Structure formats: structure tokens, C-alpha cells
């Protein structure tokens, strides 16, 4: 039968109300038979090697089985959650052979028509044999392939489709689960979450607020997914096709199943001429990194369900593809996701919990450089995926991330009373002690870019208790570092941009509209090594001091009992002879009005943002945060910005 005719015949209902079989059955379709171990597929689809007994404790026969179409009763419909390509046809069927171990169970018949699809099918059978040594793990965390259907002799061997028989794990893929309006209680019911189940993620309770319930469920799904992917990696293979459409949740054993392994690749190159230890190791790292990036996309969509929308997800991917650091994802996503959630986005709340641990895990999964991406084993130990009942020792990097995230949240959420300002100053000093990039070359590598001023430990002056003329509202203040081309010494151009708005005189507390303007200060600076002394008596050789004691839980996590005598810094030597100051405004101002606006902008912003020569040194920098110190000892906390998030 021709390929097109076979597809039409398969879809056309039979007189008994069931679809016609995909392949013509044998001469005696009703004769009872046992499912035979595979011998060969056809000339065009060579079969895997004959089944052999496995070695070791989990030994057993190879599970690849050869079926006939007479062994199945094919259903007249297919569940919406089954995912197939354009060169595949999917059917649900029930095994009706009493001698089969699968008798009475529902399976999926996946008819592969093109040569590429057949290659994927043969690869899935090869992988099945390769993983037979640990069948329990394979059955728990992968979509099990049972075997294939023998093609009919009446068909031309070259056109015979390959029909895989694999497990059926419910009507929905994980994408379809997440698209349900009541997905949270439905998935909780499917997984039958009880106190015994939630202990798998370090929790001992069920229920609670929506944020807690979703976080608990995502921990269960992510841990199962990572265990399954790690199972493949430990057997020398990468999945390479991890997507929400290929992930299913089984209501039987309550485990996440990754899709059939038709595109799984080996870490080692089969070509002996190209197979070397170095090339195989490089290939292994590349394949693992690719899988982990896919896991990161799955996690992002599970936590931030707005990314299920294709246009929003395209913005998300575009941000990463442009080379932006994933550690800055929060600053990029918060304005986008908060537009339709004025009361607070649940996904953002989950990622912000536990000192921003979720953002840290997401950044590690989506790291720009493949060698910086986290492994499955390390991800399973990450604080975001570990419940409150598990005692974990966070790494210094996680502690450093938590300090920075806490400082950012404090700066965003609080009205700055004395207590909040004291806490912020404390966290900033702890970050300075744990600076990961103390060398000058690291500063020169990380400094270039645009930084948004988030907080200053110096004096804060606003409009609440004053009645200045004119009323000026400061919007954002940016500090931009750029390499000076063709410079012998490492010289950077330094630009301060302060945006402001001139509000109406009468109703300014309620009407924040007005004329927008910008104040820009440009100069150049050299970055040289320096030090900051932490003891007051040593301050004669330093222009700033700090005397706080490193203690409490942060000090224990950082494994430091006391502050060192001095800390390395990057001195900022500003060229005071070349300073360019300009101010622009949307409306015409006379000289007196322009002078008053300039004075008010200078009053409300830290002096270091206008007089750049007052910036003495940098005490902390990483891919997302930076701390600079001024001549009067005040600290300025910056977060890395990008033009996409600014708009």
C-alpha cells in the first residue's frame, strides 16, 4: 500500500466504528500469540541487535518487543496532549493480546513516515536497549518504548512506515497542564500530594497560600525532570529535545516522563578518526549544557506562566540571544510581567523567595557560556529546589547572590526609615567583604555597560517636606562606562545621565505629569588597584572607612569570623580637566528657570552623580550589581541595566 493511501486508510473509520489498522494485520488476526522478541524491521529499517540478558542485579531481557496490528484495538480519537511532528501519525490503542504483559493497557502507536522520522524511531529503540541495565529508572523518568509493529508483507519494504509502540501517560503534556485555568489543583490531585509525597522535596505540609502551593509543586516537577535528565547524562547520552510538549506527568507512578528518546545523542563520537579524549570531553560538555539550557526554559515557563505566550517568550529569548547576562533577567522581566499584575505576580514572588534563589538557579541554567551552566546534580542541591526541612550549606556564590537580592528588594520595597537604612548599609558592607572580582582586570571586564542607581547610603532629600520652585521629580539616574578606543592605558569614558520631570506647581502631589528633561555629565577615568581599610586607626592611608563586624547567619555562611584589615578595591581616577555638562528639556526655559531646575536636580541626587570626581573607588562588582564609594564614605548601589528593560 502506498504511503499516502496508508495514512488515509488509517484515519478512515472501519465498519465497526474503529479506525482501520495502520499496517495490514497478519493472515490470522484473531489467533492468540505471544509478543515476539524482535528479529528484524525491514530492509530499509534495520532492527536493533537481538535481545540479550543483562548483567548485574537489575539484569533482564531486552524489552524491545515486536507486535502485529492484530494485537491492538485502535481508538477512534487521540488525546490533545500527544505531541507529534508533521511526518508522524499518532493513534491510541489498547493491547488485546491476552498473552502479552501489556494486555488491557493503553499504548500509543506512533507511525513514522519520512526517512528522518524512521531514523528517530530506530534511535529510540537503540536507546531503549542501551538503558535496559537500569530499567526501573528508565520506566520511572522516561516515556517507555515497548517495541514496534511488524510491517505487512504486502507493503513495499522501501515505503513501509515504522510504527513505534510506547507508553501512554494521560491526556495532557506538561504544556497542556499549565494552560488549564485550574491547573494547580488538578495537578495536585493527579500527583495525589500528601505529606508523604511532599517529603520528596523537603517539606512536611500540604496546602497553604497559592505561592507556597505552586512553589512546592514546581519543586516536585523540577526535581523529577532533573533526575530523569541526569539518568540520561550518567549513561553517556543527552536528550537534546526537552520541551514542555515532550514532558508528561504519569498519574500512575506520579513521576515526570521525558519524551521518547528519538533524538538522544551519545557523548562520544562514533567516528574513530575524530574520537579523541579531548574532543569527546568537549562534546560531552556541549551536550550537557544544551540540555540544561532546555531545562532552564522549562523552569521559566513553569514559574512564569506569562512566558507560555509566544510573543512574551520571544522577548525573553531575544534578551538572552543578544548576549545579555541571565543574572539580569529580573530587571528585564519585572516591568513586562508587572503590567497585567498590579497586585503582584505569583511567579516573581516565587523567584524572589529565599533571597532570590529562584533567579540564581534560572541564571545558572541559562548561563551564556556553556561551561558556566549548572549540572543536574548541583541543581538538585540548589536552595530553590530544597524545602524548608532540608538542611543545606549554600555556597559562597549563593550567599553573595542572596545578599545582593536582599539589598535590591529592600531598596525597592521600603520607605527609608532609620531601621531600613541601617539594614541596607549592613548588607552593602557584607557584599564588599565578599567581592568576587577584586582584581583590576575583572573590573575592566565587567565595568563597561549601563548601570542604574538603585540606592545611596548618603543623605536623601525629596519633595515631601520642602516646597521648592520648580517641583522636580527625579526618574532614573544612570552611570555608563565605555572603553575609550585606541587608548594606551585602560581609560574609560564615564557618563552620568539623570532623568527628571518638571511638574506643575499647583497639583504636583497628585499630578505627576510634566515636562521631561535630562542632565548629562561626561568625563574620563582610569581604573587602578587600591585598598580600603576597615579599622579606623588605619584610615590615614584611605579616604573611606568601615568598621562593621561580620556576624550573624551571613557571616556563618561566608565562613568568616571577622573582617580583614583591608579590602582590595578599584580606584577610580577621574580626569577633572575634561568634564562636559549638558542639560536638555522638553520646553523652553529662561536662564533663571534653568538654573533653578539644575539646582533642584543636584539637591535630590547624590553629589557623586553630578561631580564624578567625588567617586573614589569601586568596592564590589559582579555581572548584575556594583558598589562605588564616594569621598565622604557613602556607598552607591547600582544594578546593571540594558536598553530593552529601560524602554
Coordinates of C-alpha atoms in Angstrom, one line a residue:
X1 CA 0.0 0.0 0.0
X2 CA 1.4 3.5 -0.9
X3 CA 2.3 5.8 2.0
X4 CA -0.4 8.3 1.3
X5 CA -3.0 5.6 1.0
X6 CA -1.9 4.0 4.2
X7 CA -2.3 7.3 6.0
X8 CA -5.8 7.8 4.6
X9 CA -6.8 4.2 5.4
X10 CA -5.5 4.6 8.9
X11 CA -7.7 7.7 9.5
X12 CA -10.9 6.3 7.8
X13 CA -13.2 4.6 10.3
X14 CA -13.9 0.9 9.8
X15 CA -17.4 -0.5 9.6
X16 CA -17.2 -1.4 13.3
X17 CA -16.6 2.2 14.3
X18 CA -12.8 1.8 14.9
X19 CA -10.1 3.2 12.7
X20 CA -8.5 0.8 10.3
X21 CA -5.1 -0.6 11.4
X22 CA -2.0 1.3 10.5
X23 CA -0.4 -1.7 8.9
X24 CA -2.2 -4.7 7.5
X25 CA -2.5 -7.5 10.0
X26 CA -1.2 -11.0 9.5
X27 CA -3.2 -13.8 7.9
X28 CA -4.7 -14.9 11.2
X29 CA -5.5 -11.7 13.1
X30 CA -7.6 -13.4 15.8
X31 CA -5.1 -16.2 16.6
X32 CA -3.7 -15.8 20.1
X33 CA 0.0 -15.2 20.1
X34 CA 2.7 -14.0 22.4
X35 CA 4.5 -10.7 21.6
X36 CA 7.7 -11.9 19.9
X37 CA 11.1 -10.5 20.6
X38 CA 12.3 -8.5 17.6
X39 CA 14.3 -10.1 14.8
X40 CA 14.2 -7.5 12.0
X41 CA 12.2 -4.5 10.9
X42 CA 12.8 -4.4 7.2
X43 CA 15.5 -3.9 4.7
X44 CA 15.1 -0.1 5.0
X45 CA 14.7 -0.1 8.8
X46 CA 17.3 -2.4 10.2
X47 CA 16.4 -3.8 13.6
X48 CA 18.4 -3.4 16.8
X49 CA 20.6 -6.3 17.9
X50 CA 18.9 -9.4 19.3
X51 CA 17.8 -9.3 22.9
X52 CA 20.4 -10.5 25.4
X53 CA 20.4 -11.0 29.1
X54 CA 21.6 -8.0 31.1
X55 CA 24.4 -8.3 33.6
X56 CA 24.2 -7.2 37.2
X57 CA 21.5 -7.1 39.8
X58 CA 19.0 -5.4 37.5
X59 CA 19.6 -7.8 34.7
X60 CA 16.8 -8.9 32.4
X61 CA 15.9 -9.4 28.8
X62 CA 16.0 -6.5 26.3
X63 CA 12.5 -5.0 26.5
X64 CA 12.1 -4.3 22.7
X65 CA 9.1 -6.3 21.5
X66 CA 7.8 -6.9 18.0
X67 CA 4.0 -6.6 17.7
X68 CA 1.4 -7.2 15.0
X69 CA -1.5 -4.9 14.3
X70 CA -3.9 -7.7 15.4
X71 CA -2.5 -7.2 18.9
X72 CA -4.3 -3.8 19.3
X73 CA -7.7 -2.3 19.3
X74 CA -7.2 1.2 17.9
X75 CA -9.3 4.0 19.3
X76 CA -11.2 6.5 17.1
X77 CA -9.7 9.6 18.7
X78 CA -6.4 10.9 20.1
X79 CA -5.8 12.9 23.2
X80 CA -4.9 16.5 22.7
X81 CA -1.8 16.2 24.8
X82 CA 0.0 13.8 22.5
X83 CA 2.7 15.7 20.6
X84 CA 3.7 14.7 17.1
X85 CA 5.6 16.2 14.1
X86 CA 4.3 16.7 10.6
X87 CA 5.9 13.4 9.5
X88 CA 4.2 11.4 12.3
X89 CA 0.7 10.0 12.9
X90 CA -0.4 9.2 16.4
X91 CA -3.0 6.7 17.5
X92 CA -4.2 5.5 20.9
X93 CA -4.8 1.8 21.2
X94 CA -5.5 -0.9 23.7
X95 CA -3.5 -4.2 23.8
X96 CA -5.9 -7.1 23.3
X97 CA -3.5 -10.0 23.2
X98 CA -4.1 -12.0 26.4
X99 CA -0.6 -13.5 26.3
X100 CA 1.0 -10.0 26.4
X101 CA 2.2 -8.4 29.7
X102 CA 0.6 -5.2 28.4
X103 CA -2.8 -6.8 28.0
X104 CA -5.6 -4.3 28.6
X105 CA -3.3 -1.3 28.9
X106 CA -3.4 1.8 26.7
X107 CA -0.5 2.5 24.5
X108 CA 0.4 5.0 21.8
X109 CA 1.1 3.9 18.2
X110 CA 3.4 6.4 16.5
X111 CA 3.6 5.9 12.8
X112 CA 6.8 7.4 11.4
X113 CA 6.6 8.0 7.6
X114 CA 9.7 10.0 6.5
X115 CA 13.2 8.7 6.5
X116 CA 14.2 11.2 9.2
X117 CA 11.3 10.1 11.3
X118 CA 12.3 6.5 10.9
X119 CA 15.8 7.4 12.0
X120 CA 14.4 8.9 15.2
X121 CA 12.3 5.7 15.7
X122 CA 15.3 3.4 15.3
X123 CA 17.3 5.6 17.6
X124 CA 14.6 5.3 20.3
X125 CA 14.9 1.5 20.1
X126 CA 18.7 1.6 20.3
X127 CA 18.5 3.9 23.3
X128 CA 16.0 1.5 24.9
X129 CA 18.4 -1.3 24.7
X130 CA 21.3 0.8 26.0
X131 CA 19.3 1.8 29.1
X132 CA 18.0 -1.8 29.8
X133 CA 20.6 -2.3 32.5
X134 CA 18.6 0.1 34.8
X135 CA 15.1 -0.5 33.6
X136 CA 13.5 0.8 36.9
X137 CA 15.0 4.3 36.4
X138 CA 14.1 4.2 32.7
X139 CA 10.5 3.3 33.4
X140 CA 10.2 6.0 36.1
X141 CA 11.6 9.0 34.4
X142 CA 11.3 8.4 30.6
X143 CA 8.4 7.6 28.3
X144 CA 8.8 3.9 27.8
X145 CA 9.1 2.5 24.3
X146 CA 7.7 -1.1 24.3
X147 CA 8.6 -2.0 20.7
X148 CA 7.4 -1.7 17.2
X149 CA 4.8 -3.1 14.8
X150 CA 5.9 -5.5 12.2
X151 CA 5.2 -4.1 8.7
X152 CA 2.9 -6.1 6.4
X153 CA 4.5 -8.3 3.7
X154 CA 2.0 -6.7 1.2
X155 CA 3.7 -3.4 1.6
X156 CA 6.8 -2.4 -0.3
X157 CA 9.7 -2.6 2.1
X158 CA 11.0 0.8 1.0
X159 CA 7.8 2.6 1.8
X160 CA 6.9 0.7 4.9
X161 CA 6.4 3.1 7.8
X162 CA 8.0 2.4 11.2
X163 CA 5.3 2.2 13.9
X164 CA 6.6 2.6 17.5
X165 CA 4.6 1.3 20.4
X166 CA 5.2 3.5 23.5
X167 CA 3.6 4.2 26.8
X168 CA 0.5 6.4 27.3
X169 CA 0.8 8.7 30.3
X170 CA -2.5 10.6 30.4
X171 CA -4.3 13.0 28.1
X172 CA -2.0 16.0 28.6
X173 CA 1.6 17.1 28.2
X174 CA 3.0 19.4 30.7
X175 CA 2.3 22.4 28.4
X176 CA -1.4 21.4 28.3
X177 CA -1.5 21.0 32.1
X178 CA -0.1 24.5 32.6
X179 CA -2.6 26.0 30.1
X180 CA -5.6 24.8 32.2
X181 CA -7.3 27.5 34.2
X182 CA -7.4 25.2 37.3
X183 CA -4.0 23.6 36.6
X184 CA -2.8 23.9 40.2
X185 CA -5.5 21.8 42.0
X186 CA -5.7 19.5 39.0
X187 CA -2.0 18.7 39.1
X188 CA -2.1 18.4 42.8
X189 CA -4.9 15.8 42.5
X190 CA -3.1 14.0 39.7
X191 CA 0.1 13.7 41.8
X192 CA -2.0 12.9 44.9
X193 CA 0.1 15.2 47.0
X194 CA 0.1 14.2 50.7
X195 CA 2.6 14.6 53.5
X196 CA 4.4 11.5 52.3
X197 CA 4.7 12.9 48.7
X198 CA 5.9 16.4 49.7
X199 CA 8.7 14.9 51.8
X200 CA 10.4 14.2 48.5
X201 CA 11.2 18.0 48.3
X202 CA 12.0 18.6 51.9
X203 CA 8.5 19.7 53.0
X204 CA 6.1 18.2 55.5
X205 CA 2.9 20.0 54.9
X206 CA 0.3 20.5 52.2
X207 CA -2.0 23.4 51.3
X208 CA -1.1 27.0 52.2
X209 CA -1.1 30.1 50.2
X210 CA -1.1 29.9 46.4
X211 CA 2.6 30.9 46.2
X212 CA 3.6 28.1 48.6
X213 CA 1.5 25.5 46.8
X214 CA 2.9 26.4 43.4
X215 CA 6.5 26.5 44.7
X216 CA 6.0 23.1 46.2
X217 CA 4.6 21.6 43.0
X218 CA 7.3 23.2 40.8
X219 CA 9.9 21.7 43.1
X220 CA 8.4 18.2 42.7
X221 CA 8.2 18.6 38.9
X222 CA 11.7 20.1 38.5
X223 CA 13.4 17.5 40.7
X224 CA 11.8 14.7 38.8
X225 CA 12.8 16.2 35.5
X226 CA 16.4 16.8 36.7
X227 CA 16.6 13.2 38.0
X228 CA 15.5 11.9 34.6
X229 CA 17.9 14.1 32.6
X230 CA 20.7 13.2 35.0
X231 CA 19.9 9.5 34.4
X232 CA 20.5 10.0 30.7
X233 CA 23.7 12.0 31.2
X234 CA 25.1 9.4 33.5
X235 CA 24.6 6.8 30.7
X236 CA 26.6 8.9 28.2
X237 CA 23.6 10.5 26.4
X238 CA 21.9 13.8 26.0
X239 CA 18.2 14.2 25.3
X240 CA 18.5 17.4 23.0
X241 CA 14.8 17.8 22.7
X242 CA 13.5 18.8 26.1
X243 CA 10.3 20.9 25.7
X244 CA 7.1 21.2 27.6
X245 CA 5.3 19.3 24.8
X246 CA 7.7 16.3 25.3
X247 CA 7.2 16.1 29.1
X248 CA 4.3 14.2 30.6
X249 CA 3.1 13.6 34.2
X250 CA 2.1 10.0 34.8
X251 CA -1.0 9.6 37.1
X252 CA 0.1 6.0 37.8
X253 CA 3.5 6.4 39.4
X254 CA 3.4 10.2 39.9
X255 CA 6.6 10.8 38.0
X256 CA 7.6 13.2 35.3
X257 CA 8.3 11.4 32.0
X258 CA 10.6 12.9 29.4
X259 CA 9.6 12.2 25.8
X260 CA 10.7 9.3 23.7
X261 CA 14.4 9.4 23.1
X262 CA 14.4 9.6 19.3
X263 CA 16.9 12.4 19.2
X264 CA 19.1 11.3 22.0
X265 CA 22.8 11.6 21.1
X266 CA 25.9 9.9 22.5
X267 CA 28.6 12.0 24.2
X268 CA 31.3 10.1 22.3
X269 CA 31.8 10.4 18.6
X270 CA 31.4 7.1 16.7
X271 CA 33.9 8.2 14.1
X272 CA 37.3 6.7 15.2
X273 CA 39.2 9.3 13.2
X274 CA 37.6 12.1 15.2
X275 CA 37.3 10.4 18.5
X276 CA 39.8 11.7 21.0
X277 CA 39.6 12.2 24.7
X278 CA 39.7 16.0 24.3
X279 CA 37.0 16.0 21.6
X280 CA 34.8 13.6 23.5
X281 CA 35.0 15.7 26.7
X282 CA 34.2 18.9 24.7
X283 CA 31.3 17.1 23.0
X284 CA 30.0 15.9 26.4
X285 CA 30.2 19.3 28.0
X286 CA 28.4 20.9 25.0
X287 CA 25.6 18.3 25.0
X288 CA 25.0 18.6 28.8
X289 CA 25.0 22.4 28.5
X290 CA 22.4 22.3 25.8
X291 CA 20.1 20.0 27.8
X292 CA 20.5 22.3 30.9
X293 CA 19.5 25.3 28.9
X294 CA 16.4 23.5 27.7
X295 CA 15.6 22.6 31.4
X296 CA 16.0 26.4 32.2
X297 CA 13.4 27.3 29.6
X298 CA 11.0 24.7 31.0
X299 CA 11.5 26.0 34.5
X300 CA 11.0 29.6 33.3
X301 CA 7.7 28.7 31.7
X302 CA 6.5 26.7 34.7
X303 CA 7.2 29.5 37.2
X304 CA 6.4 32.5 34.9
X305 CA 3.3 31.3 33.1
X306 CA 3.2 34.5 31.1
X307 CA 6.1 33.1 29.1
X308 CA 3.7 30.5 27.7
X309 CA 2.6 33.3 25.4
X310 CA 4.7 33.1 22.3
X311 CA 5.3 36.9 21.9
X312 CA 6.4 37.2 25.6
X313 CA 8.6 34.2 25.3
X314 CA 10.2 35.6 22.1
X315 CA 11.1 38.8 24.0
X316 CA 12.6 36.5 26.7
X317 CA 14.7 34.6 24.2
X318 CA 15.7 37.7 22.4
X319 CA 17.1 39.2 25.6
X320 CA 19.3 36.1 26.0
X321 CA 20.3 35.8 22.3
X322 CA 21.6 39.4 22.3
X323 CA 24.3 38.3 24.8
X324 CA 22.7 39.9 27.9
X325 CA 23.7 38.2 31.1
X326 CA 20.9 35.9 32.5
X327 CA 21.6 37.2 36.0
X328 CA 19.9 40.5 34.9
X329 CA 16.7 38.7 34.0
X330 CA 14.8 40.1 36.9
X331 CA 15.4 43.7 36.0
X332 CA 14.3 42.8 32.4
X333 CA 11.2 40.8 33.3
X334 CA 9.7 42.7 36.2
X335 CA 8.4 45.7 34.1
X336 CA 7.0 43.3 31.5
X337 CA 5.3 40.9 33.9
X338 CA 4.0 43.5 36.3
X339 CA 1.9 45.3 33.7
X340 CA -1.0 42.9 34.0
X341 CA -0.4 42.1 37.7
X342 CA -0.7 45.3 39.7
X343 CA -1.3 43.3 42.9
X344 CA 1.9 41.2 42.4
X345 CA 2.9 38.4 40.1
X346 CA 3.0 34.9 41.8
X347 CA 5.9 33.8 39.6
X348 CA 8.0 36.8 40.6
X349 CA 7.2 36.1 44.2
X350 CA 8.4 32.5 44.0
X351 CA 11.6 33.5 42.4
X352 CA 12.2 36.3 44.9
X353 CA 11.7 33.9 47.9
X354 CA 14.7 32.7 49.9
X355 CA 16.8 35.7 49.0
X356 CA 16.2 35.4 45.2
X357 CA 17.3 31.7 45.0
X358 CA 15.0 31.1 42.0
X359 CA 16.6 33.9 39.9
X360 CA 20.0 32.4 40.8
X361 CA 19.1 28.9 39.6
X362 CA 17.5 30.3 36.5
X363 CA 20.6 32.3 35.7
X364 CA 22.8 29.2 36.2
X365 CA 20.6 27.1 33.9
X366 CA 20.6 29.8 31.2
X367 CA 24.2 31.0 31.5
X368 CA 25.6 32.5 28.3
X369 CA 28.8 30.4 28.5
X370 CA 28.1 26.7 28.3
X371 CA 30.9 25.9 30.8
X372 CA 29.2 28.1 33.4
X373 CA 25.8 26.2 33.4
X374 CA 24.9 24.2 36.4
X375 CA 24.8 20.4 36.3
X376 CA 21.8 18.3 37.2
X377 CA 23.4 17.1 40.5
X378 CA 24.2 20.6 41.6
X379 CA 20.8 21.9 40.6
X380 CA 19.2 19.2 42.8
X381 CA 21.2 20.6 45.7
X382 CA 20.2 24.2 44.9
X383 CA 18.3 26.0 47.7
X384 CA 15.4 26.8 45.4
X385 CA 14.6 23.1 44.9
X386 CA 15.1 22.2 48.5
X387 CA 12.2 22.5 51.0
X388 CA 12.5 24.1 54.5
X389 CA 13.1 20.8 56.2
X390 CA 16.3 20.1 54.4
X391 CA 19.5 21.5 55.9
X392 CA 21.7 22.7 53.0
X393 CA 25.0 24.5 53.1
X394 CA 24.9 27.3 50.5
X395 CA 28.0 28.1 48.5
X396 CA 29.7 31.5 48.8
X397 CA 28.2 32.4 45.4
X398 CA 24.7 31.7 46.6
X399 CA 25.3 33.7 49.8
X400 CA 26.7 36.5 47.7
X401 CA 23.6 36.4 45.4
X402 CA 21.3 36.3 48.4
X403 CA 23.0 39.4 49.9
X404 CA 22.6 41.3 46.6
X405 CA 19.0 40.2 46.1
X406 CA 18.1 41.2 49.6
X407 CA 19.6 44.6 49.2
X408 CA 17.8 45.1 45.9
X409 CA 14.4 44.1 47.5
X410 CA 15.0 46.4 50.5
X411 CA 15.8 49.3 48.1
X412 CA 12.7 48.6 46.1
X413 CA 10.1 48.0 48.8
X414 CA 10.8 50.1 51.8
X415 CA 10.3 53.8 52.7
X416 CA 13.7 54.6 54.0
X417 CA 13.4 54.9 57.7
X418 CA 16.4 54.6 60.0
X419 CA 16.0 50.9 60.6
X420 CA 15.8 50.1 56.8
X421 CA 18.7 52.4 56.0
X422 CA 20.8 50.6 58.7
X423 CA 20.0 47.2 57.3
X424 CA 20.8 48.3 53.7
X425 CA 24.2 49.7 54.8
X426 CA 24.9 46.4 56.6
X427 CA 24.1 44.3 53.6
X428 CA 26.2 46.6 51.3
X429 CA 29.2 46.2 53.6
X430 CA 28.8 42.4 53.7
X431 CA 28.8 42.4 49.9
X432 CA 32.0 44.5 49.8
X433 CA 33.7 41.9 52.0
X434 CA 32.6 39.1 49.6
X435 CA 33.5 40.9 46.4
X436 CA 34.2 38.2 43.8
X437 CA 36.0 40.4 41.4
X438 CA 38.7 42.2 43.4
X439 CA 41.3 42.3 40.6
X440 CA 41.6 45.3 38.4
X441 CA 41.3 43.2 35.2
X442 CA 38.0 41.9 36.4
X443 CA 36.7 45.4 36.9
X444 CA 37.8 46.4 33.4
X445 CA 36.0 43.4 32.1
X446 CA 32.7 43.9 34.0
X447 CA 32.5 47.7 34.2
X448 CA 31.6 48.6 30.5
X449 CA 27.9 49.0 30.2
X450 CA 25.0 50.9 31.6
X451 CA 24.3 50.9 35.4
X452 CA 21.2 52.2 37.1
X453 CA 21.5 53.9 40.5
X454 CA 19.3 52.0 43.0
X455 CA 20.3 53.3 46.4
X456 CA 22.7 55.6 48.1
X457 CA 23.7 55.4 51.8
X458 CA 24.2 59.2 51.9
X459 CA 21.7 61.8 52.6
X460 CA 18.3 61.5 50.9
X461 CA 16.4 64.7 50.0
X462 CA 12.9 64.6 48.4
X463 CA 9.9 66.8 47.8
X464 CA 7.7 65.8 50.7
X465 CA 8.9 68.3 53.4
X466 CA 10.0 71.0 51.1
X467 CA 8.3 73.5 48.8
X468 CA 10.9 74.2 46.1
X469 CA 10.3 76.1 42.9
X470 CA 10.2 74.4 40.5
X471 CA 8.9 71.0 41.6
X472 CA 11.3 68.4 40.0
X473 CA 10.7 64.7 40.1
X474 CA 13.8 62.5 39.5
X475 CA 13.1 59.5 37.4
X476 CA 16.2 57.4 36.8
X477 CA 19.9 58.0 37.2
X478 CA 22.4 56.0 35.1
X479 CA 26.1 55.7 35.1
X480 CA 27.6 54.4 31.8
X481 CA 31.2 53.1 31.4
X482 CA 32.7 52.6 27.9
X483 CA 36.1 51.7 26.6
X484 CA 38.0 54.6 25.0
X485 CA 39.2 53.4 21.6
X486 CA 42.9 53.5 20.9
X487 CA 43.9 54.4 24.4
X488 CA 47.3 53.2 25.7
X489 CA 46.3 52.9 29.3
X490 CA 43.0 51.4 30.4
X491 CA 40.9 54.6 30.2
X492 CA 37.1 54.5 30.4
X493 CA 34.7 57.2 29.4
X494 CA 32.3 57.9 32.3
X495 CA 28.8 59.4 31.6
X496 CA 26.1 60.3 34.2
X497 CA 22.6 60.6 32.9
X498 CA 19.9 61.9 35.3
X499 CA 16.3 61.9 34.0
X500 CA 13.9 64.3 35.6
X501 CA 10.4 65.8 35.2
X502 CA 9.3 69.4 35.9
X503 CA 5.8 69.0 37.4
X504 CA 3.0 71.7 37.6
X505 CA 3.2 74.0 40.6
X506 CA -0.4 73.6 41.8
X507 CA -1.3 69.9 41.9
X508 CA 2.1 68.2 41.9
X509 CA 1.3 65.7 44.7
X510 CA -1.4 64.2 42.6
X511 CA -0.4 65.1 39.0
X512 CA 3.0 63.7 38.2
X513 CA 2.8 64.7 34.5
X514 CA 5.1 67.5 33.3
X515 CA 8.0 68.4 31.1
X516 CA 10.7 65.8 30.9
X517 CA 14.4 66.6 30.8
X518 CA 17.9 65.1 31.2
X519 CA 21.1 66.1 32.8
X520 CA 24.3 64.6 31.4
X521 CA 27.8 64.8 32.8
X522 CA 30.7 63.2 30.8
X523 CA 34.3 62.7 31.7
X524 CA 37.1 60.0 31.5
X525 CA 38.6 57.9 34.3
X526 CA 41.4 55.5 34.8
X527 CA 41.0 52.3 36.9
X528 CA 43.9 51.4 39.1
X529 CA 44.4 49.0 42.0
X530 CA 43.6 50.3 45.5
X531 CA 42.6 49.3 49.0
X532 CA 40.1 50.2 51.6
X533 CA 40.9 49.9 55.3
X534 CA 38.3 48.6 57.7
X535 CA 39.8 49.9 61.0
X536 CA 39.5 53.5 62.0
X537 CA 43.1 53.8 63.1
X538 CA 44.3 52.7 59.7
X539 CA 42.3 55.3 57.9
X540 CA 45.2 57.7 57.3
X541 CA 46.1 55.9 54.1
X542 CA 42.5 55.7 53.0
X543 CA 39.8 58.2 52.2
X544 CA 36.9 56.0 53.5
X545 CA 36.4 53.6 56.4
X546 CA 34.0 50.9 57.5
X547 CA 34.0 49.3 60.9
X548 CA 31.1 46.9 61.0
X549 CA 31.6 43.3 62.3
X550 CA 30.7 40.4 60.1
X551 CA 28.4 38.2 62.1
X552 CA 25.1 36.5 62.2
X553 CA 23.9 33.9 59.7
X554 CA 25.5 35.7 56.7
X555 CA 28.9 35.6 58.5
X556 CA 28.5 31.9 59.3
X557 CA 27.5 31.1 55.7
X558 CA 30.6 33.1 54.4
X559 CA 32.8 31.2 56.9
X560 CA 34.4 34.5 58.1
X561 CA 34.7 35.3 61.8
X562 CA 35.9 38.9 61.4
X563 CA 36.6 41.5 58.9
X564 CA 40.1 41.6 57.3
X565 CA 42.3 44.6 58.0
X566 CA 41.8 45.9 54.4
X567 CA 39.9 45.0 51.2
X568 CA 41.1 45.4 47.6
X569 CA 39.3 48.0 45.5
X570 CA 39.4 49.5 42.1
X571 CA 40.4 53.2 42.4
X572 CA 38.5 55.5 40.0
X573 CA 40.8 58.4 39.0
X574 CA 38.6 60.9 37.2
X575 CA 40.1 63.5 34.9
X576 CA 38.8 66.7 36.4
X577 CA 40.1 68.9 33.5
X578 CA 37.8 67.3 30.9
X579 CA 34.2 67.5 32.1
X580 CA 31.3 68.1 29.8
X581 CA 27.9 69.1 31.4
X582 CA 24.8 69.5 29.4
X583 CA 21.1 69.7 30.2
X584 CA 18.1 69.3 27.9
X585 CA 14.4 69.9 28.5
X586 CA 11.3 69.4 26.6
X587 CA 10.2 73.0 27.0
X588 CA 12.0 76.3 26.6
X589 CA 13.4 77.7 29.9
X590 CA 15.0 81.0 30.6
X591 CA 18.4 81.3 32.3
X592 CA 16.9 81.7 35.8
X593 CA 14.5 78.8 35.5
X594 CA 17.2 76.5 34.0
X595 CA 19.5 77.4 36.9
X596 CA 16.7 76.6 39.4
X597 CA 16.0 73.3 37.8
X598 CA 19.7 72.4 37.8
X599 CA 20.0 73.3 41.4
X600 CA 17.0 71.2 42.3
X601 CA 18.3 68.2 40.4
X602 CA 21.6 68.4 42.2
X603 CA 19.8 68.7 45.6
X604 CA 17.8 65.5 45.1
X605 CA 20.6 63.3 43.6
X606 CA 23.8 62.1 45.3
X607 CA 26.7 64.5 44.8
X608 CA 28.8 61.8 43.2
X609 CA 26.3 61.6 40.2
X610 CA 26.9 65.2 39.3
X611 CA 30.5 65.7 40.4
X612 CA 32.1 62.5 39.2
X613 CA 35.4 63.3 40.7
X614 CA 33.9 62.6 44.1
X615 CA 33.7 58.9 43.2
X616 CA 36.8 57.4 44.9
X617 CA 36.7 53.7 44.3
X618 CA 34.7 50.6 43.4
X619 CA 34.3 48.0 46.2
X620 CA 32.0 45.4 44.7
X621 CA 31.1 44.3 41.1
X622 CA 29.6 41.2 39.5
X623 CA 27.5 40.6 36.4
X624 CA 24.5 42.4 37.8
X625 CA 25.4 44.7 40.8
X626 CA 28.1 47.3 41.5
X627 CA 29.0 49.3 44.6
X628 CA 31.0 52.6 44.4
X629 CA 32.3 54.6 47.3
X630 CA 32.3 58.4 47.4
X631 CA 34.8 60.8 49.0
X632 CA 32.5 61.3 52.1
X633 CA 32.3 57.5 52.6
X634 CA 28.7 57.0 51.2
X635 CA 28.1 53.9 49.1
X636 CA 26.2 53.9 45.8
X637 CA 24.5 50.6 44.8
X638 CA 24.0 50.1 41.1
X639 CA 22.2 47.4 39.1
X640 CA 23.1 46.6 35.6
X641 CA 20.7 48.0 33.1
X642 CA 20.0 47.4 29.4
X643 CA 18.2 49.4 26.8
X644 CA 15.5 46.8 26.4
X645 CA 14.4 46.9 30.1
X646 CA 14.7 50.7 30.1
X647 CA 12.2 51.1 27.3

